[in-house]
Short mmCIF file of C-alpha atoms in Angstrom, two decimals:
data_model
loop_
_atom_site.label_atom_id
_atom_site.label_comp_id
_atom_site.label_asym_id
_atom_site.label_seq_id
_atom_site.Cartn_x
_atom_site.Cartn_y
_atom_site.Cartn_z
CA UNK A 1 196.82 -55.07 -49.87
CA UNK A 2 198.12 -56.74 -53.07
CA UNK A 3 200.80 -59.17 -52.16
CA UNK A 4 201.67 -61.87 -55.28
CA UNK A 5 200.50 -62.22 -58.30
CA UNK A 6 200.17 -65.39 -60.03
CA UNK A 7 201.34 -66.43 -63.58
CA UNK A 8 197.69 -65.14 -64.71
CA UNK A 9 199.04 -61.82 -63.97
CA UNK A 10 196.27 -60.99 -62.20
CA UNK A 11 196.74 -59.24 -58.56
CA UNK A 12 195.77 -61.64 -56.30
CA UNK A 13 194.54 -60.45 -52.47
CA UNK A 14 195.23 -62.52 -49.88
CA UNK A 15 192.59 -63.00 -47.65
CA UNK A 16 193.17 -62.40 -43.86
CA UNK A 17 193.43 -65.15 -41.72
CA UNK A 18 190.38 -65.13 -39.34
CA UNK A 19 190.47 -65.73 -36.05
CA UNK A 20 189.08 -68.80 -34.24
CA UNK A 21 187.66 -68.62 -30.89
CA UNK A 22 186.85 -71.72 -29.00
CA UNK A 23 183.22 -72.16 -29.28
CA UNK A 24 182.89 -71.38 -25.51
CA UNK A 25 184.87 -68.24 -26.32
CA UNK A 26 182.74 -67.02 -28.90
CA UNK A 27 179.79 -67.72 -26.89
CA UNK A 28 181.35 -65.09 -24.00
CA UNK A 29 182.01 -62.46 -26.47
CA UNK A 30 178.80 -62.39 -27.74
CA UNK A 31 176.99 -62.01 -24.70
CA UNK A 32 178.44 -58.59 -24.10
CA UNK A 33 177.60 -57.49 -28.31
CA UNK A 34 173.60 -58.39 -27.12
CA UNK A 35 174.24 -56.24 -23.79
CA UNK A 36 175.62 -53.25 -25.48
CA UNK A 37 173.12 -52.71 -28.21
CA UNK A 38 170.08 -53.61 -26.01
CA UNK A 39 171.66 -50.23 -24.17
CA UNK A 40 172.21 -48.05 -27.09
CA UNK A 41 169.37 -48.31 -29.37
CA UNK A 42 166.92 -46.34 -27.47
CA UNK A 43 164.04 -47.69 -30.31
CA UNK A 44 163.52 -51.05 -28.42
CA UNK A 45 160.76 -51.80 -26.27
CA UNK A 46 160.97 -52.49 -22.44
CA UNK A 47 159.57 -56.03 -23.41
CA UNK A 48 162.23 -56.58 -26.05
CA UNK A 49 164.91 -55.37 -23.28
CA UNK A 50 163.94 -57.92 -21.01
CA UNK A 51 163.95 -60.95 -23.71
CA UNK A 52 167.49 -59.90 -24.55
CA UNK A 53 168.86 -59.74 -21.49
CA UNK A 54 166.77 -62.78 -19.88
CA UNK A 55 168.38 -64.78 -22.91
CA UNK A 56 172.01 -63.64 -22.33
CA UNK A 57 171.21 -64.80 -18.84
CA UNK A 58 170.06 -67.68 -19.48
CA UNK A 59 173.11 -68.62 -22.18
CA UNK A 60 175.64 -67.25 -19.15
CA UNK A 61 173.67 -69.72 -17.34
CA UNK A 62 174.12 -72.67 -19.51
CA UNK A 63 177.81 -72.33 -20.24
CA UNK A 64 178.90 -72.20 -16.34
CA UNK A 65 176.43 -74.99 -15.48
CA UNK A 66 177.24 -77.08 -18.80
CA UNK A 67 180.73 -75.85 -19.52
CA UNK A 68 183.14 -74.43 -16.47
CA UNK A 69 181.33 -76.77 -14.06
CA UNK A 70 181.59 -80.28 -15.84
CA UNK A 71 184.94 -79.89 -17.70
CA UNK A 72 186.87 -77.77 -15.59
CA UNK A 73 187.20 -80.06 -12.42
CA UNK A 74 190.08 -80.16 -9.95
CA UNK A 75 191.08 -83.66 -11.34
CA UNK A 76 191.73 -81.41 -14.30
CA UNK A 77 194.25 -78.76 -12.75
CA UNK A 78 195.73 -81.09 -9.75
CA UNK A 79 196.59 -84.87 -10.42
CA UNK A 80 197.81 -85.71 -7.54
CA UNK A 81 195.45 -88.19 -5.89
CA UNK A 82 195.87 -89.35 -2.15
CA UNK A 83 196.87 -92.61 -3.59
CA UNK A 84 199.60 -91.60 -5.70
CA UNK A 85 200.47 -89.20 -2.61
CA UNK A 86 201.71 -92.00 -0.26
CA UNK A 87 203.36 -94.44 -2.83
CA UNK A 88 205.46 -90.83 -3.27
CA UNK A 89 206.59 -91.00 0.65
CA UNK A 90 210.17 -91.81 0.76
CA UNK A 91 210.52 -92.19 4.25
CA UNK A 92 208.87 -95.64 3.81
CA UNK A 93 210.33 -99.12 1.50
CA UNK A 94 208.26 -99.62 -1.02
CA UNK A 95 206.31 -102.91 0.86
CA UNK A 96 205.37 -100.59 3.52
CA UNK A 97 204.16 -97.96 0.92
CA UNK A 98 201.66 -100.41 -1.05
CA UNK A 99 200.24 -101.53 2.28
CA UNK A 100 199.34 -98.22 3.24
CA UNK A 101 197.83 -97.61 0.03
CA UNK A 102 195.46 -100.34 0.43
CA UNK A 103 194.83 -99.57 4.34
CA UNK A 104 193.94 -95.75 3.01
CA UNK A 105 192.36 -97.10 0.07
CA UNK A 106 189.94 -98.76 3.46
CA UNK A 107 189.66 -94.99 5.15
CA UNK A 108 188.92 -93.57 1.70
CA UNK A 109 185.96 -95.54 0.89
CA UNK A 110 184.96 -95.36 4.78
CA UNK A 111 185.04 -91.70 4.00
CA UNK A 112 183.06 -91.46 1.10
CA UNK A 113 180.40 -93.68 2.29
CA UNK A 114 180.02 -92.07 5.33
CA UNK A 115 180.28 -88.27 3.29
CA UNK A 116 177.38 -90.21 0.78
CA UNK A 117 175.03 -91.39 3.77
CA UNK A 118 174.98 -87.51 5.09
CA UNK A 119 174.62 -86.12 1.72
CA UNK A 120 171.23 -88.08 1.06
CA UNK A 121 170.34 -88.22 4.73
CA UNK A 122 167.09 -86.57 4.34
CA UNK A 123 165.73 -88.81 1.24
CA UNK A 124 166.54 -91.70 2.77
CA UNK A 125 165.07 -90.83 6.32
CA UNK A 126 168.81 -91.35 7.99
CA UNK A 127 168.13 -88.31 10.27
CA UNK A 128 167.11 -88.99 13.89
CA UNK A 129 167.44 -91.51 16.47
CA UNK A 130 168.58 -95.28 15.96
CA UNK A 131 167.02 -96.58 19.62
CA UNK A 132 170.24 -97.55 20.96
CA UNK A 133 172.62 -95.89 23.67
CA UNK A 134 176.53 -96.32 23.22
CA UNK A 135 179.34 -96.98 25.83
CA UNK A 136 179.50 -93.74 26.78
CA UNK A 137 176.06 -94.02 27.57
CA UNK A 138 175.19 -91.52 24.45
CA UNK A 139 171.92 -91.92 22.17
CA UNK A 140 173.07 -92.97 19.15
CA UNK A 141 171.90 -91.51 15.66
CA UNK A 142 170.93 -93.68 12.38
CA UNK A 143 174.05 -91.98 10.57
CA UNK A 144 176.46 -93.16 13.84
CA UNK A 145 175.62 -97.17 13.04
CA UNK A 146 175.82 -96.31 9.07
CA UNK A 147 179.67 -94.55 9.50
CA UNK A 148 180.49 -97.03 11.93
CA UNK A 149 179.26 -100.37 9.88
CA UNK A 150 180.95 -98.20 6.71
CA UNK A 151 184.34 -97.91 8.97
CA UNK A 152 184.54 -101.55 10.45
CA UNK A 153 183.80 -103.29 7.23
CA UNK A 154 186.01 -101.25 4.89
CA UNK A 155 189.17 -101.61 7.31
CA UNK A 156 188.98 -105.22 7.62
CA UNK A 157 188.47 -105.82 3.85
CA UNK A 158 191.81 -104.28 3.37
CA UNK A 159 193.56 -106.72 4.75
CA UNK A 160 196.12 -104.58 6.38
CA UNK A 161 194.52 -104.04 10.06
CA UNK A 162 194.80 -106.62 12.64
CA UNK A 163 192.99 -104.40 15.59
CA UNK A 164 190.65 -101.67 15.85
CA UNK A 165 188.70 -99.53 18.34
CA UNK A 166 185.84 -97.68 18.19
CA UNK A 167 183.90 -94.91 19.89
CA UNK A 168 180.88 -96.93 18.84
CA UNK A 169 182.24 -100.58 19.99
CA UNK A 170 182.51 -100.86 24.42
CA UNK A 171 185.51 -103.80 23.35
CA UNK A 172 188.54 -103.81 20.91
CA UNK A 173 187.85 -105.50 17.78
CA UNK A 174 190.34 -108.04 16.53
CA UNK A 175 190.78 -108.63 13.31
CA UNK A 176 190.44 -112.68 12.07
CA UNK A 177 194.00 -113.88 11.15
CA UNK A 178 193.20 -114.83 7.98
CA UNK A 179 192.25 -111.41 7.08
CA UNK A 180 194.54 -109.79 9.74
CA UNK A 181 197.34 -107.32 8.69
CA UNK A 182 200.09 -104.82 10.77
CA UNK A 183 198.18 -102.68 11.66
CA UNK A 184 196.30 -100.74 14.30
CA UNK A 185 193.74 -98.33 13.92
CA UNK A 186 191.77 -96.20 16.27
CA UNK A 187 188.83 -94.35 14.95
CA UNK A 188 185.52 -92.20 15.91
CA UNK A 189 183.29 -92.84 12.87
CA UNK A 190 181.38 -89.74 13.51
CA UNK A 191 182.19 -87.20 15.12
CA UNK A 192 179.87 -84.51 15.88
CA UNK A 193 176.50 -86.58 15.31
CA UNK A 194 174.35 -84.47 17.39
CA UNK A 195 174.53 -80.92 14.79
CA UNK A 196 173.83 -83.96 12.15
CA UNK A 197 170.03 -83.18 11.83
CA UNK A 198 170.74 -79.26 11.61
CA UNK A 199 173.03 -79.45 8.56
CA UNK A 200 176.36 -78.29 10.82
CA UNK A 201 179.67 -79.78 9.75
CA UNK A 202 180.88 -83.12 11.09
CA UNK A 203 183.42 -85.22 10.52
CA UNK A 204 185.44 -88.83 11.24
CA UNK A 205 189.16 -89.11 12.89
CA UNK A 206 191.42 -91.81 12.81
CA UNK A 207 195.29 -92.82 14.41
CA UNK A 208 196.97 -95.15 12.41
CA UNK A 209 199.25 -97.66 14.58
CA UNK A 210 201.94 -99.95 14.01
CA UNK A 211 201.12 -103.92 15.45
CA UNK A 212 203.09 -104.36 18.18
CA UNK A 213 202.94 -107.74 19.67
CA UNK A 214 204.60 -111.26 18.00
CA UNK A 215 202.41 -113.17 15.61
CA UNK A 216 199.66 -112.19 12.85
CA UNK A 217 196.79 -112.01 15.55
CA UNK A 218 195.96 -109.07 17.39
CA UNK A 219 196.14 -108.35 21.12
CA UNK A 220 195.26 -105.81 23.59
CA UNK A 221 198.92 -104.29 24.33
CA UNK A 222 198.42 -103.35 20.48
CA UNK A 223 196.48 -100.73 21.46
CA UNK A 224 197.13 -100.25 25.39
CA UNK A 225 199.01 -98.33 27.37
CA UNK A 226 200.75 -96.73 24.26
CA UNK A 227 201.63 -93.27 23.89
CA UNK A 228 200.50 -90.83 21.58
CA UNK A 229 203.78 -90.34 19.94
CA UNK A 230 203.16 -94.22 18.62
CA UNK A 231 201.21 -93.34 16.48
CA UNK A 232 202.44 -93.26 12.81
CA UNK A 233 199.73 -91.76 11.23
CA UNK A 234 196.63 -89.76 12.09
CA UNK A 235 193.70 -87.43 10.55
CA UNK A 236 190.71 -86.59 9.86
CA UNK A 237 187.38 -86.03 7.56
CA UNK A 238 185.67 -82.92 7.42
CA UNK A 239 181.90 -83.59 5.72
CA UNK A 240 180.35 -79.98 5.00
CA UNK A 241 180.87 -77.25 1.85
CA UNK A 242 183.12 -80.29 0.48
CA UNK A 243 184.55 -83.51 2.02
CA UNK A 244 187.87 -83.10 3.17
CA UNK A 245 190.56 -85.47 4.45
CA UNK A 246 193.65 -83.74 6.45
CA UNK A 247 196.34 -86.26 7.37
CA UNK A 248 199.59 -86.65 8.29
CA UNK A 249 201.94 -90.35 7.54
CA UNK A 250 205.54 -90.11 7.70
CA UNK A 251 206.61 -87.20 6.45
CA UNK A 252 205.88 -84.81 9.24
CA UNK A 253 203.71 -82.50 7.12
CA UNK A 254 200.11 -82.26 7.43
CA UNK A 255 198.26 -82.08 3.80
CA UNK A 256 194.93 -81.46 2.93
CA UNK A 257 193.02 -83.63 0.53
CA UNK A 258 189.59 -82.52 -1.24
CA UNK A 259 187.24 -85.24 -2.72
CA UNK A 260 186.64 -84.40 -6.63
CA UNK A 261 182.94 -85.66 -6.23
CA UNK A 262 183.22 -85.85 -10.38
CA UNK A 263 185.77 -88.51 -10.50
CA UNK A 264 185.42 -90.14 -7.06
CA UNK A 265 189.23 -89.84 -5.75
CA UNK A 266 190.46 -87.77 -2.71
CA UNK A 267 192.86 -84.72 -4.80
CA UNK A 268 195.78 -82.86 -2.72
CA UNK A 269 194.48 -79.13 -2.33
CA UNK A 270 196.29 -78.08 1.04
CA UNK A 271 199.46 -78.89 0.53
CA UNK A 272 201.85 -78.70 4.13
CA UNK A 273 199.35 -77.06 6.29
CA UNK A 274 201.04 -74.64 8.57
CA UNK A 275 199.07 -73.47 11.43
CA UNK A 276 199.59 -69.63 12.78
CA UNK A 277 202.27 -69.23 15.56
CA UNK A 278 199.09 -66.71 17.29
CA UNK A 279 195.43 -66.89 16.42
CA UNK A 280 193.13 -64.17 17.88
CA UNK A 281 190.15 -66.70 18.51
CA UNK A 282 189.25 -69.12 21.06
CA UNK A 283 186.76 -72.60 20.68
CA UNK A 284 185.44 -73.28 23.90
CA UNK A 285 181.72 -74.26 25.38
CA UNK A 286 181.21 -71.03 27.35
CA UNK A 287 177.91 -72.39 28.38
CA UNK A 288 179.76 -74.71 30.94
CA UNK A 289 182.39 -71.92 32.34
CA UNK A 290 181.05 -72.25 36.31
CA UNK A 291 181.95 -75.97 36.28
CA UNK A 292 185.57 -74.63 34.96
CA UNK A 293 188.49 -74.96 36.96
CA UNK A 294 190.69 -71.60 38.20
CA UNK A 295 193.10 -71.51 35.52
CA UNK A 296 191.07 -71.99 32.67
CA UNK A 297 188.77 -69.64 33.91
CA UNK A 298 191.35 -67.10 34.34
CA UNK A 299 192.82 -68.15 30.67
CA UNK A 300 189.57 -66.96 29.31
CA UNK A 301 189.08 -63.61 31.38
CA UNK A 302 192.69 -62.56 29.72
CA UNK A 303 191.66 -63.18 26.05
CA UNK A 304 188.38 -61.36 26.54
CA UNK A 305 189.78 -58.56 28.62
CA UNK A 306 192.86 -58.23 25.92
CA UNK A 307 193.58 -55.06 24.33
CA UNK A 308 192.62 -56.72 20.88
CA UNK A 309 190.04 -59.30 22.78
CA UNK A 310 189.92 -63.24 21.11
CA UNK A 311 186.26 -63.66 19.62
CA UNK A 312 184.48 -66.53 20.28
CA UNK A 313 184.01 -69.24 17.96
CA UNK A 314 182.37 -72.90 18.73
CA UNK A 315 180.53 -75.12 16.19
CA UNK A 316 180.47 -78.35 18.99
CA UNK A 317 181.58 -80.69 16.37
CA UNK A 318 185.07 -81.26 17.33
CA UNK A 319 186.61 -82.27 13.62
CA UNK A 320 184.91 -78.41 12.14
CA UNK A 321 186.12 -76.52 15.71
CA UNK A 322 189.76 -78.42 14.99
CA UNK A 323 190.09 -77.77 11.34
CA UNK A 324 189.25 -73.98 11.68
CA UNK A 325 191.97 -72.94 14.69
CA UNK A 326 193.88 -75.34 12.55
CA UNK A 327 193.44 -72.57 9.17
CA UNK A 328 192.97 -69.33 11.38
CA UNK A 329 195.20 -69.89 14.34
CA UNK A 330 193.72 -69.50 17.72
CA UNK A 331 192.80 -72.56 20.72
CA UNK A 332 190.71 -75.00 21.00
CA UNK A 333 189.50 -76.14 24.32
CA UNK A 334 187.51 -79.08 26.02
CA UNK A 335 189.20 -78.67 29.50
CA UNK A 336 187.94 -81.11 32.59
CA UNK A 337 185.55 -79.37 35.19
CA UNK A 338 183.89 -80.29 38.20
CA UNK A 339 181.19 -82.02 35.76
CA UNK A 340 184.13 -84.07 33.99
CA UNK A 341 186.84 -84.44 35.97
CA UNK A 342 189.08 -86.57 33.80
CA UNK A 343 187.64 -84.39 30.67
CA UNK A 344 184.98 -85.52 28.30
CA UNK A 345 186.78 -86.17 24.84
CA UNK A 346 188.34 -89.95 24.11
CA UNK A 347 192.10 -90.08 23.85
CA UNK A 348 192.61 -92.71 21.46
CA UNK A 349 190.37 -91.88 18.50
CA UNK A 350 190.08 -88.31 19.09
CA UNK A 351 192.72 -85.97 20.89
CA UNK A 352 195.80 -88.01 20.21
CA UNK A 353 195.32 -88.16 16.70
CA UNK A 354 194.14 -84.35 15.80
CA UNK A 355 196.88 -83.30 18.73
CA UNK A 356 199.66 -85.07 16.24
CA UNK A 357 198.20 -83.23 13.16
CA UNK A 358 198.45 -80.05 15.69
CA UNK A 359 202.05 -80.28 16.55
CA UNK A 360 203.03 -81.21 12.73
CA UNK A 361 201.66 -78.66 11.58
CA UNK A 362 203.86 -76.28 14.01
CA UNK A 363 200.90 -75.80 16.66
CA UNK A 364 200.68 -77.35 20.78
CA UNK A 365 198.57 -79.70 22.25
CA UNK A 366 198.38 -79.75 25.92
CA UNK A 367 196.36 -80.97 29.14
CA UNK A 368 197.40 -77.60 30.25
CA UNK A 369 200.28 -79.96 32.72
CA UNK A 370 201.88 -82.37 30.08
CA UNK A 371 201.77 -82.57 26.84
CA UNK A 372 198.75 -85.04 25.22
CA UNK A 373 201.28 -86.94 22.73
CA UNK A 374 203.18 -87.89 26.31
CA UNK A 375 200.40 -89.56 27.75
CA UNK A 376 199.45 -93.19 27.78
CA UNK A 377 196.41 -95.04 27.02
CA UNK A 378 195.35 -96.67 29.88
CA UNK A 379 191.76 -98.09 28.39
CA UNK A 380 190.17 -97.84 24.86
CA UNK A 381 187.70 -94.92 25.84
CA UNK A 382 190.17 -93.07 28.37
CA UNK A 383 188.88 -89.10 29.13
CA UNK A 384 191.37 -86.59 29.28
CA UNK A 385 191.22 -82.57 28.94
CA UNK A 386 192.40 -80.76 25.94
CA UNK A 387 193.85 -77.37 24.93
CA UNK A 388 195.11 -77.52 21.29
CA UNK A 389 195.79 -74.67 18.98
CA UNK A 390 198.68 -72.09 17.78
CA UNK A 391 201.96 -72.60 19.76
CA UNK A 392 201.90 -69.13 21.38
CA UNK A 393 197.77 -69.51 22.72
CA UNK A 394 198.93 -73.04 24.46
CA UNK A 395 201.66 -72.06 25.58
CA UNK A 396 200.08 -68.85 27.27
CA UNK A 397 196.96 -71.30 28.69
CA UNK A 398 200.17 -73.40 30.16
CA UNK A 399 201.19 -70.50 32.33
CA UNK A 400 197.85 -70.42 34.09
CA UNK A 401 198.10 -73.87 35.46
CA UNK A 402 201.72 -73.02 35.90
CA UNK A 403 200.59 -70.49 38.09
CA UNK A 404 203.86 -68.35 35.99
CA UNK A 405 201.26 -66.24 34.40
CA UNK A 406 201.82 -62.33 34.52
#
């Protein structure tokens, strides 16, 4: 349409404005424009079809491998990194919040190391058998003396821990003053090693302790005959579709934090993880049910005889069995037997901390008697059953020893 005209007195037309796509954009809407006439014009050959649409494949291809892939990152969408996560934590002075920045900046690298060893496992021929047998009197795997090495090393560099224990190590390590910090952590490096050389998820826990004797050097009633409910800080890493680390530090909510593998930092993605009052599944090694006690036995025959019966779901890696009732609700169980009678899993390094994350995050954690935050570490490598999972499922296994059940 004619609009001005200039002093000329000529009509002048003023072009329309044209659009401008991103060049991604453009690219997407003319995928479709190749599509729609290679349909409609019935005069093309089958051979000509198939170049067409192999090349709008193949540009599809490029744009989500080239495009969405390497620009469009979590970092991108969600800035908050685990660092900037704790020096947010006002429960803590600001002292306190600094050094647990640098004692997670320790279980961060520990982490990725450990998530990096798996990852390239089979290049570097870190599958297998090391030759050595543990405490426990375990064969231990190439990637167990890599985490653990990765674990150690990393935690004493940060200057922050004066003790540690591990499910690799038959004796507490202490910490050389110099070097030696406030605090106390308790760690399995890997958990799960045996499903290592079948690609099944693993993962590493950790309890995070405050020092509790005089002086900057470590001693054993650091870590001894301490309750669960010490503990000021506990998680875990999940290694499989993505590395994971699920925590909880003074603030009573359990968060989720996914490593961005593009910019190397640890990125909230679960943010106050709130487990399901019920679940309708149960985590248990059926395979050992005749060394299993009456109650627990009993337990299992009601879930499977239920009008909507639990299904059964058991990876034997405790960090992936944990994380999913964690997600979906349900129970976990590793209860003692006639095999084990003090139970098989460590209390230190691996139920206290994952049964803190489980009552944070509004779940139970229980030896089917007591409570497992209420009882007391009376060595480093201390056995006791577990039953862990939504409030309501505990609570119900509870009544069985109880012997209050309907």
């Amino acid at each position: 349409a004619v609009v001005s005209t200039q002093s000329t007195g000529q009509p002048e037309r003023r072009r329309k404005k044209k659009t401008q796509h991103s060049p991604i954009l453009s690219l997407l809407l003319f995928v479709p424009v190749l599509d729609n006439k290679t349909k409609h014009k019935q005069h093309l050959s089958t051979p000509n079809l198939f170049v067409r649409n192999t090349l709008s494949f193949k540009l599809l291809q490029f744009i989500f491998t080239n495009y969405t892939l390497t620009h469009i990152t979590m970092s991108q969408t969600n800035l908050l990194t685990l660092s900037r996560w704790l020096l947010s934590i006002g429960d803590f002075p600001l002292e306190k919040r600094i050094e647990l920045v640098n004692l997670f900046e320790g279980i961060q690298l520990a982490c990725k190391i450990t998530s990096n060893a798996i990852r390239r496992a089979g290049f570097e021929e870190l599958f297998g058998l090391s030759g050595k047998v543990n405490v426990h009197d375990e064969d231990v795997k190439k990637l167990d003396v890599v985490a653990n090495d990765a674990w150690i090393t990393a935690l004493k560099t940060s200057k922050e821990v004066c003790v540690m224990v591990s499910e690799e190590e038959p004796e507490i390590l202490y910490v050389e003053e110099a070097q030696a910090g406030k605090y106390v952590v308790t760690f399995d490096p890997l958990d799960g090693s045996s499903n290592l050389d079948c690609n099944i998820n693993v993962g590493s826990i950790f309890a995070v302790w405050e020092k509790k004797s005089e002086g900057r050097a470590g001693k054993p009633e650091d870590v001894l005959n301490r309750k669960g409910r010490e503990i000021m800080g506990a998680g875990y890493a999940l290694y499989g579709t993505s590395t994971m680390l699920v925590l909880s530090i003074g603030t009573g909510s359990v968060c989720g934090f996914t490593l961005d593998q593009s910019v190397g930092e640890f990125v909230l993605t679960h943010d106050n993880i709130k487990i399901p009052q019920k679940g309708n599944i149960y985590s248990v090694n059926e395979g050992n049910s005749k060394f299993w006690d009456k109650p627990t036995r009993d337990y299992i025959d009601s879930v499977k005889s239920a009008k909507s019966p639990y299904s059964l779901r058991y990876i034997g890696s405790m960090v992936g069995d944990v994380h999913r009732t964690l997600l979906y609700g349900g129970i976990f169980m590793y209860p003692a037997d006639s095999k084990s009678p003090n139970g098989k899993l460590r209390y230190l390094y691996e139920v206290a901390p994952l049964s803190l994350i489980m009552e944070l995050a509004g779940g139970k954690s229980s030896t089917g008697k007591q409570e497992c935050l209420d009882l007391v570490s009376a060595n480093i490598h201390m056995r006791v059953p577990v039953f862990m999972g939504s409030y309501d499922d505990v609570s119900a296994l509870e009544k069985f020893y109880l012997g209050t059940s309907a």
